[in-house]
Tab-separated table of C-alpha atoms in Angstrom:
chain	number	residue	atom	x	y	z
A	1	UNK	CA	-20.050	-59.155	56.995
A	2	UNK	CA	-21.390	-55.591	56.640
A	3	UNK	CA	-19.769	-53.163	54.202
A	4	UNK	CA	-17.414	-50.855	56.145
A	5	UNK	CA	-18.144	-47.139	56.046
A	6	UNK	CA	-16.953	-43.955	57.741
A	7	UNK	CA	-19.062	-41.489	59.673
A	8	UNK	CA	-17.713	-38.055	60.644
A	9	UNK	CA	-18.536	-36.386	63.943
A	10	UNK	CA	-17.879	-32.699	64.557
A	11	UNK	CA	-17.519	-31.682	68.198
A	12	UNK	CA	-16.302	-28.069	68.125
A	13	UNK	CA	-16.394	-27.841	71.935
A	14	UNK	CA	-13.656	-30.478	72.197
A	15	UNK	CA	-10.588	-28.247	72.169
A	16	UNK	CA	-8.039	-30.970	71.374
A	17	UNK	CA	-9.669	-33.069	68.635
A	18	UNK	CA	-12.945	-31.542	67.469
A	19	UNK	CA	-13.290	-33.844	64.432
A	20	UNK	CA	-13.596	-37.604	64.683
A	21	UNK	CA	-13.862	-40.114	61.864
A	22	UNK	CA	-15.321	-43.442	62.911
A	23	UNK	CA	-14.754	-46.437	60.654
A	24	UNK	CA	-17.733	-48.722	61.161
A	25	UNK	CA	-18.702	-52.276	60.328
A	26	UNK	CA	-22.440	-52.342	60.883
A	27	UNK	CA	-22.932	-50.911	64.381
A	28	UNK	CA	-19.379	-51.759	65.491
A	29	UNK	CA	-16.641	-49.099	65.599
A	30	UNK	CA	-13.422	-50.597	64.251
A	31	UNK	CA	-11.262	-47.453	64.133
A	32	UNK	CA	-11.376	-43.887	65.452
A	33	UNK	CA	-9.291	-41.182	63.783
A	34	UNK	CA	-9.199	-37.861	65.636
A	35	UNK	CA	-8.227	-34.614	63.923
A	36	UNK	CA	-7.353	-31.177	65.276
A	37	UNK	CA	-8.212	-29.216	62.104
A	38	UNK	CA	-10.562	-29.357	59.145
A	39	UNK	CA	-7.534	-29.501	56.869
A	40	UNK	CA	-6.207	-32.614	58.616
A	41	UNK	CA	-9.652	-34.216	58.458
A	42	UNK	CA	-9.972	-33.465	54.732
A	43	UNK	CA	-6.507	-34.899	54.041
A	44	UNK	CA	-7.354	-38.081	55.951
A	45	UNK	CA	-10.739	-38.424	54.215
A	46	UNK	CA	-9.142	-38.023	50.777
A	47	UNK	CA	-7.014	-41.123	51.417
A	48	UNK	CA	-9.956	-43.349	52.406
A	49	UNK	CA	-11.666	-45.918	50.188
A	50	UNK	CA	-14.846	-46.550	52.209
A	51	UNK	CA	-18.031	-44.472	51.777
A	52	UNK	CA	-18.080	-41.387	54.013
A	53	UNK	CA	-21.237	-40.095	55.713
A	54	UNK	CA	-21.526	-36.628	57.273
A	55	UNK	CA	-24.647	-35.220	58.953
A	56	UNK	CA	-23.348	-31.663	59.474
A	57	UNK	CA	-24.180	-29.532	56.396
A	58	UNK	CA	-21.257	-27.129	56.844
A	59	UNK	CA	-18.717	-29.913	57.277
A	60	UNK	CA	-20.172	-31.839	54.337
A	61	UNK	CA	-19.927	-28.711	52.130
A	62	UNK	CA	-16.315	-28.148	53.232
A	63	UNK	CA	-15.331	-31.707	52.298
A	64	UNK	CA	-17.177	-31.446	48.954
A	65	UNK	CA	-15.229	-28.238	48.193
A	66	UNK	CA	-12.031	-30.260	48.679
A	67	UNK	CA	-13.145	-32.921	46.198
A	68	UNK	CA	-14.175	-35.518	48.773
A	69	UNK	CA	-17.305	-37.529	48.027
A	70	UNK	CA	-19.543	-37.618	51.083
A	71	UNK	CA	-23.196	-38.377	51.669
A	72	UNK	CA	-25.648	-36.918	54.181
A	73	UNK	CA	-27.030	-40.377	54.994
A	74	UNK	CA	-26.032	-41.575	58.451
A	75	UNK	CA	-25.874	-45.193	57.296
A	76	UNK	CA	-25.268	-46.819	53.938
A	77	UNK	CA	-28.349	-48.105	52.189
A	78	UNK	CA	-28.866	-51.843	52.471
């Protein structure tokens, strides 16, 4: 069974929930958490135990500033 991980998607054009956190097992999405604000996303991320991957530099920097360990890699290394 693959190690679960979280990938963050930022969709600023989505007015309701611009930030989505996908909990993945391999290529399978097992949970989607949608957030209206960066603050809500950061709070949710801080409570997670799985590795978090963020492609967007600005979002990654924001989460780092809030003490959340994230990686730029889209997938965990094998």
